[in-house]
PDB file of C-alpha atoms in Angstrom:
ATOM      1  CA  SER A  23     -79.848 -21.478 -62.458  1.00 89.00           C
ATOM      2  CA  LYS A  24     -77.615 -19.037 -60.669  1.00 93.00           C
ATOM      3  CA  PHE A  25     -73.945 -18.369 -61.384  1.00 94.00           C
ATOM      4  CA  GLU A  26     -71.623 -16.393 -59.092  1.00 95.00           C
ATOM      5  CA  ILE A  27     -68.020 -15.473 -59.703  1.00 92.00           C
ATOM      6  CA  THR A  28     -65.563 -12.853 -58.465  1.00 90.00           C
ATOM      7  CA  PHE A  29     -63.215 -11.139 -60.927  1.00 86.00           C
ATOM      8  CA  ASN A  30     -60.201  -8.910 -60.475  1.00 87.00           C
ATOM      9  CA  GLY A  31     -59.663  -5.782 -62.571  1.00 82.00           C
ATOM     10  CA  ILE A  32     -63.022  -5.418 -64.337  1.00 82.00           C
ATOM     11  CA  SER A  33     -64.269  -1.850 -64.516  1.00 79.00           C
ATOM     12  CA  GLN A  34     -67.018  -1.941 -67.156  1.00 83.00           C
ATOM     13  CA  ILE A  35     -70.731  -2.083 -66.326  1.00 85.00           C
ATOM     14  CA  LEU A  36     -71.892  -5.669 -66.664  1.00 90.00           C
ATOM     15  CA  LYS A  37     -75.493  -5.620 -65.432  1.00 92.00           C
ATOM     16  CA  GLY A  38     -77.849  -6.861 -68.155  1.00 92.00           C
ATOM     17  CA  GLN A  39     -75.016  -8.325 -70.236  1.00 93.00           C
ATOM     18  CA  LYS A  40     -75.031 -11.918 -71.443  1.00 93.00           C
ATOM     19  CA  ILE A  41     -72.449 -14.166 -69.789  1.00 93.00           C
ATOM     20  CA  VAL A  42     -71.196 -17.474 -71.156  1.00 93.00           C
ATOM     21  CA  ALA A  43     -69.033 -19.517 -68.800  1.00 93.00           C
ATOM     22  CA  SER A  44     -67.055 -22.564 -69.848  1.00 93.00           C
ATOM     23  CA  ILE A  45     -63.982 -24.428 -68.693  1.00 92.00           C
ATOM     24  CA  LYS A  46     -61.033 -25.757 -70.639  1.00 89.00           C
ATOM     25  CA  ALA A  47     -58.002 -27.518 -69.232  1.00 85.00           C
ATOM     26  CA  GLY A  48     -54.958 -27.997 -71.449  1.00 86.00           C
ATOM     27  CA  ASP A  49     -55.810 -29.509 -74.807  1.00 88.00           C
ATOM     28  CA  THR A  50     -59.234 -30.753 -73.705  1.00 85.00           C
ATOM     29  CA  GLU A  51     -62.495 -29.810 -75.320  1.00 90.00           C
ATOM     30  CA  GLU A  52     -64.186 -26.704 -73.930  1.00 91.00           C
ATOM     31  CA  ILE A  53     -67.003 -27.660 -71.551  1.00 91.00           C
ATOM     32  CA  PRO A  54     -69.909 -25.211 -71.243  1.00 92.00           C
ATOM     33  CA  LEU A  55     -71.021 -24.449 -67.684  1.00 92.00           C
ATOM     34  CA  PHE A  56     -73.573 -21.657 -67.861  1.00 93.00           C
ATOM     35  CA  VAL A  57     -75.315 -19.178 -70.158  1.00 93.00           C
ATOM     36  CA  GLY A  58     -77.249 -16.320 -68.590  1.00 93.00           C
ATOM     37  CA  ILE A  59     -77.726 -12.631 -67.926  1.00 94.00           C
ATOM     38  CA  VAL A  60     -75.769 -10.651 -65.314  1.00 95.00           C
ATOM     39  CA  ASP A  61     -78.188  -9.457 -62.641  1.00 94.00           C
ATOM     40  CA  GLU A  62     -75.709  -7.911 -60.231  1.00 92.00           C
ATOM     41  CA  ALA A  63     -72.084  -6.776 -60.448  1.00 89.00           C
ATOM     42  CA  LYS A  64     -70.844  -5.149 -57.254  1.00 88.00           C
ATOM     43  CA  LYS A  65     -67.370  -3.980 -56.340  1.00 85.00           C
ATOM     44  CA  GLN A  66     -66.068  -5.674 -53.238  1.00 80.00           C
ATOM     45  CA  THR A  67     -64.605  -3.813 -50.269  1.00 77.00           C
ATOM     46  CA  ASN A  68     -61.040  -3.997 -51.577  1.00 71.00           C
ATOM     47  CA  ARG A  69     -62.218  -2.208 -54.794  1.00 74.00           C
ATOM     48  CA  ASN A  70     -60.158  -4.425 -57.114  1.00 81.00           C
ATOM     49  CA  TYR A  71     -62.627  -7.293 -57.152  1.00 87.00           C
ATOM     50  CA  LYS A  72     -66.135  -7.391 -58.552  1.00 89.00           C
ATOM     51  CA  LYS A  73     -68.663 -10.059 -57.569  1.00 91.00           C
ATOM     52  CA  ILE A  74     -70.915 -11.010 -60.472  1.00 93.00           C
ATOM     53  CA  VAL A  75     -74.256 -12.774 -60.036  1.00 95.00           C
ATOM     54  CA  ALA A  76     -76.035 -14.049 -63.147  1.00 95.00           C
ATOM     55  CA  TYR A  77     -79.211 -16.053 -63.720  1.00 95.00           C
ATOM     56  CA  ASP A  78     -80.364 -18.139 -66.670  1.00 94.00           C
ATOM     57  CA  GLU A  79     -82.834 -16.535 -69.063  1.00 93.00           C
ATOM     58  CA  LEU A  80     -85.830 -18.253 -67.487  1.00 94.00           C
ATOM     59  CA  TYR A  81     -85.265 -16.086 -64.409  1.00 93.00           C
ATOM     60  CA  THR A  82     -86.265 -12.963 -66.324  1.00 88.00           C
ATOM     61  CA  LYS A  83     -88.334 -14.407 -69.164  1.00 94.00           C
ATOM     62  CA  GLY A  84     -90.387 -16.433 -66.700  1.00 94.00           C
ATOM     63  CA  ASN A  85     -91.906 -13.176 -65.452  1.00 94.00           C
ATOM     64  CA  ILE A  86     -93.088 -11.989 -68.870  1.00 96.00           C
ATOM     65  CA  ASP A  87     -96.848 -11.447 -69.014  1.00 97.00           C
ATOM     66  CA  VAL A  88     -98.113 -13.623 -71.879  1.00 97.00           C
ATOM     67  CA  ALA A  89    -101.856 -12.936 -71.472  1.00 97.00           C
ATOM     68  CA  ALA A  90    -102.026 -10.942 -74.739  1.00 97.00           C
ATOM     69  CA  TRP A  91    -100.253 -13.751 -76.597  1.00 97.00           C
ATOM     70  CA  TYR A  92    -102.570 -16.377 -75.079  1.00 97.00           C
ATOM     71  CA  ASN A  93    -105.707 -14.378 -75.886  1.00 96.00           C
ATOM     72  CA  SER A  94    -104.588 -13.978 -79.505  1.00 96.00           C
ATOM     73  CA  LEU A  95    -104.285 -17.735 -80.118  1.00 96.00           C
ATOM     74  CA  VAL A  96    -106.751 -19.606 -82.324  1.00 96.00           C
ATOM     75  CA  PHE A  97    -108.204 -22.559 -80.445  1.00 96.00           C
ATOM     76  CA  PRO A  98    -108.297 -25.554 -80.460  1.00 96.00           C
ATOM     77  CA  ILE A  99    -104.517 -25.844 -80.610  1.00 97.00           C
ATOM     78  CA  SER A 100    -102.140 -28.748 -80.062  1.00 97.00           C
ATOM     79  CA  ILE A 101     -99.867 -28.624 -77.048  1.00 96.00           C
ATOM     80  CA  LYS A 102     -96.886 -28.836 -79.436  1.00 97.00           C
ATOM     81  CA  ALA A 103     -98.000 -25.729 -81.361  1.00 97.00           C
ATOM     82  CA  PHE A 104     -98.884 -24.011 -78.066  1.00 97.00           C
ATOM     83  CA  ARG A 105     -95.462 -24.582 -76.481  1.00 97.00           C
ATOM     84  CA  ASP A 106     -93.561 -23.744 -79.672  1.00 97.00           C
ATOM     85  CA  GLY A 107     -95.536 -20.508 -79.972  1.00 97.00           C
ATOM     86  CA  LEU A 108     -94.895 -19.627 -76.328  1.00 98.00           C
ATOM     87  CA  PHE A 109     -91.140 -20.098 -76.583  1.00 97.00           C
ATOM     88  CA  ASP A 110     -91.006 -18.148 -79.846  1.00 97.00           C
ATOM     89  CA  TYR A 111     -92.971 -15.344 -78.194  1.00 97.00           C
ATOM     90  CA  ILE A 112     -90.642 -15.027 -75.189  1.00 97.00           C
ATOM     91  CA  GLY A 113     -87.494 -15.576 -77.275  1.00 96.00           C
ATOM     92  CA  LEU A 114     -86.145 -18.650 -75.489  1.00 96.00           C
ATOM     93  CA  GLU A 115     -84.867 -21.552 -77.564  1.00 96.00           C
ATOM     94  CA  GLN A 116     -86.050 -25.091 -76.754  1.00 96.00           C
ATOM     95  CA  GLU A 117     -84.169 -28.327 -77.260  1.00 95.00           C
ATOM     96  CA  VAL A 118     -85.921 -30.308 -79.998  1.00 94.00           C
ATOM     97  CA  LYS A 119     -87.939 -33.025 -78.287  1.00 93.00           C
ATOM     98  CA  ASP A 120     -91.210 -34.829 -78.835  1.00 94.00           C
ATOM     99  CA  LEU A 121     -93.246 -34.857 -75.649  1.00 94.00           C
ATOM    100  CA  PRO A 122     -95.849 -37.509 -74.744  1.00 92.00           C
ATOM    101  CA  ASN A 123     -98.879 -35.194 -75.059  1.00 94.00           C
ATOM    102  CA  ASP A 124     -97.770 -32.990 -77.956  1.00 95.00           C
ATOM    103  CA  SER A 125    -100.688 -34.146 -80.127  1.00 94.00           C
ATOM    104  CA  VAL A 126    -103.355 -33.380 -77.491  1.00 94.00           C
ATOM    105  CA  THR A 127    -105.472 -30.359 -78.394  1.00 95.00           C
ATOM    106  CA  ILE A 128    -106.620 -27.793 -75.883  1.00 94.00           C
ATOM    107  CA  ASN A 129    -109.490 -25.316 -75.932  1.00 95.00           C
ATOM    108  CA  LYS A 130    -109.673 -21.811 -74.574  1.00 94.00           C
ATOM    109  CA  GLU A 131    -111.428 -21.923 -71.212  1.00 90.00           C
ATOM    110  CA  TYR A 132    -110.904 -18.339 -70.038  1.00 90.00           C
ATOM    111  CA  ALA A 133    -109.476 -15.004 -71.097  1.00 94.00           C
ATOM    112  CA  PRO A 134    -106.809 -14.020 -68.557  1.00 95.00           C
ATOM    113  CA  THR A 135    -105.836 -10.423 -67.930  1.00 96.00           C
ATOM    114  CA  THR A 136    -102.415 -11.477 -66.598  1.00 97.00           C
ATOM    115  CA  LEU A 137    -100.556 -14.704 -67.159  1.00 97.00           C
ATOM    116  CA  ARG A 138     -96.929 -15.302 -66.203  1.00 97.00           C
ATOM    117  CA  THR A 139     -94.731 -17.340 -68.526  1.00 97.00           C
ATOM    118  CA  ILE A 140     -93.401 -19.532 -65.725  1.00 97.00           C
ATOM    119  CA  ALA A 141     -96.939 -20.681 -64.833  1.00 97.00           C
ATOM    120  CA  VAL A 142     -97.600 -21.707 -68.436  1.00 97.00           C
ATOM    121  CA  ILE A 143     -94.252 -23.531 -68.729  1.00 97.00           C
ATOM    122  CA  LYS A 144     -94.943 -25.412 -65.485  1.00 97.00           C
ATOM    123  CA  ALA A 145     -98.363 -26.459 -66.824  1.00 96.00           C
ATOM    124  CA  ILE A 146     -96.821 -27.703 -70.090  1.00 96.00           C
ATOM    125  CA  CYS A 147     -94.271 -29.720 -68.118  1.00 96.00           C
ATOM    126  CA  GLN A 148     -96.927 -31.169 -65.792  1.00 95.00           C
ATOM    127  CA  ILE A 149     -99.158 -32.183 -68.712  1.00 94.00           C
ATOM    128  CA  ASN A 150     -96.222 -34.095 -70.187  1.00 93.00           C
ATOM    129  CA  GLY A 151     -94.833 -35.558 -66.952  1.00 91.00           C
ATOM    130  CA  ALA A 152     -91.615 -33.618 -67.440  1.00 94.00           C
ATOM    131  CA  PHE A 153     -89.299 -31.270 -65.619  1.00 94.00           C
ATOM    132  CA  GLY A 154     -88.013 -28.185 -67.390  1.00 95.00           C
ATOM    133  CA  ILE A 155     -84.611 -26.559 -67.053  1.00 95.00           C
ATOM    134  CA  VAL A 156     -82.416 -24.160 -68.957  1.00 95.00           C
ATOM    135  CA  ASN A 157     -79.385 -26.299 -69.756  1.00 94.00           C
ATOM    136  CA  ARG A 158     -75.741 -25.276 -69.848  1.00 92.00           C
ATOM    137  CA  TYR A 159     -76.115 -24.223 -73.495  1.00 92.00           C
ATOM    138  CA  GLY A 160     -78.869 -21.706 -72.664  1.00 92.00           C
ATOM    139  CA  LYS A 161     -81.688 -23.776 -74.202  1.00 95.00           C
ATOM    140  CA  PHE A 162     -84.853 -24.913 -72.427  1.00 97.00           C
ATOM    141  CA  GLU A 163     -84.770 -28.669 -71.990  1.00 96.00           C
ATOM    142  CA  TYR A 164     -87.483 -31.126 -70.967  1.00 96.00           C
ATOM    143  CA  ARG A 165     -86.431 -33.973 -68.716  1.00 93.00           C
ATOM    144  CA  ILE A 166     -88.679 -36.995 -68.397  1.00 89.00           C
ATOM    145  CA  LEU A 167     -88.118 -39.816 -65.944  1.00 78.00           C
ATOM    146  CA  ALA A 168     -87.979 -43.365 -67.290  1.00 65.00           C
ATOM    147  CA  THR A 169     -91.349 -44.276 -68.760  1.00 53.00           C
ATOM    148  CA  SER A 170     -91.224 -47.913 -67.773  1.00 49.00           C
ATOM    149  CA  LEU A 171     -89.338 -49.463 -64.929  1.00 46.00           C
ATOM    150  CA  ASN A 172     -88.271 -53.054 -64.701  1.00 45.00           C
ATOM    151  CA  LYS A 173     -90.813 -55.396 -63.217  1.00 52.00           C
ATOM    152  CA  SER A 174     -88.276 -56.292 -60.590  1.00 53.00           C
ATOM    153  CA  ALA A 175     -86.756 -54.280 -57.784  1.00 52.00           C
ATOM    154  CA  TYR A 176     -85.244 -50.989 -58.832  1.00 52.00           C
ATOM    155  CA  PRO A 177     -82.360 -50.365 -59.440  1.00 55.00           C
ATOM    156  CA  GLY A 178     -81.720 -54.129 -59.270  1.00 59.00           C
ATOM    157  CA  LEU A 179     -82.186 -57.213 -57.165  1.00 58.00           C
ATOM    158  CA  THR A 180     -78.611 -57.122 -55.923  1.00 63.00           C
ATOM    159  CA  LEU A 181     -78.855 -53.445 -54.970  1.00 62.00           C
ATOM    160  CA  PHE A 182     -82.289 -53.563 -53.340  1.00 56.00           C
ATOM    161  CA  PRO A 183     -82.082 -53.430 -49.519  1.00 59.00           C
ATOM    162  CA  GLY A 184     -82.669 -56.848 -48.063  1.00 61.00           C
ATOM    163  CA  SER A 185     -83.973 -58.086 -44.738  1.00 64.00           C
ATOM    164  CA  ALA A 186     -80.530 -57.592 -43.175  1.00 65.00           C
ATOM    165  CA  THR A 187     -80.851 -53.840 -43.846  1.00 62.00           C
ATOM    166  CA  TYR A 188     -84.457 -53.578 -42.646  1.00 61.00           C
ATOM    167  CA  PRO A 189     -85.180 -56.504 -40.283  1.00 66.00           C
ATOM    168  CA  GLY A 190     -88.807 -57.560 -40.188  1.00 64.00           C
ATOM    169  CA  ILE A 191     -89.725 -55.957 -43.512  1.00 60.00           C
ATOM    170  CA  THR A 192     -90.348 -58.193 -46.495  1.00 61.00           C
ATOM    171  CA  THR A 193     -89.578 -56.914 -49.969  1.00 54.00           C
ATOM    172  CA  SER A 194     -91.439 -57.671 -53.152  1.00 56.00           C
ATOM    173  CA  THR A 195     -89.621 -57.774 -56.461  1.00 51.00           C
ATOM    174  CA  GLY A 196     -92.802 -57.651 -58.521  1.00 48.00           C
ATOM    175  CA  GLU A 197     -92.154 -61.031 -60.125  1.00 45.00           C
TER     176      GLU A 197
END
């Protein structure tokens, strides 16, 4: 994720600093928007304003070379232990979640000399049929689409386009 904001009257050096952005209106509960690291903080032409660009931690931690970590693992290893070890190694917290293939064990097939974190995270997500994001709390979260859809038209029979919408095309509801 990327977060951009322009501030007035900030003089300190912000690059590399952690930024936590949230919003609160009146007596409402504070709503988190973003947690990340400032990548760029440039003064604007009028010199009073500074444009800040920040990215979530996966932006930088995704480029960490984890080949040494991978080569030090004892195989076979479960995907759960593998992913927990990876996130501990790079220092990024995960949301607690059981994934469909956590109990599957994997063997070492090669000894890489370079291995980027983002490639390993993508593989873990693909194995589990998930998408991975860093959420608004700064934690890595796995998102899995519904595992079973209704046996009828999705999202519902009354919402499914009928023959009036697409003349000449018949629709099947699966029933």
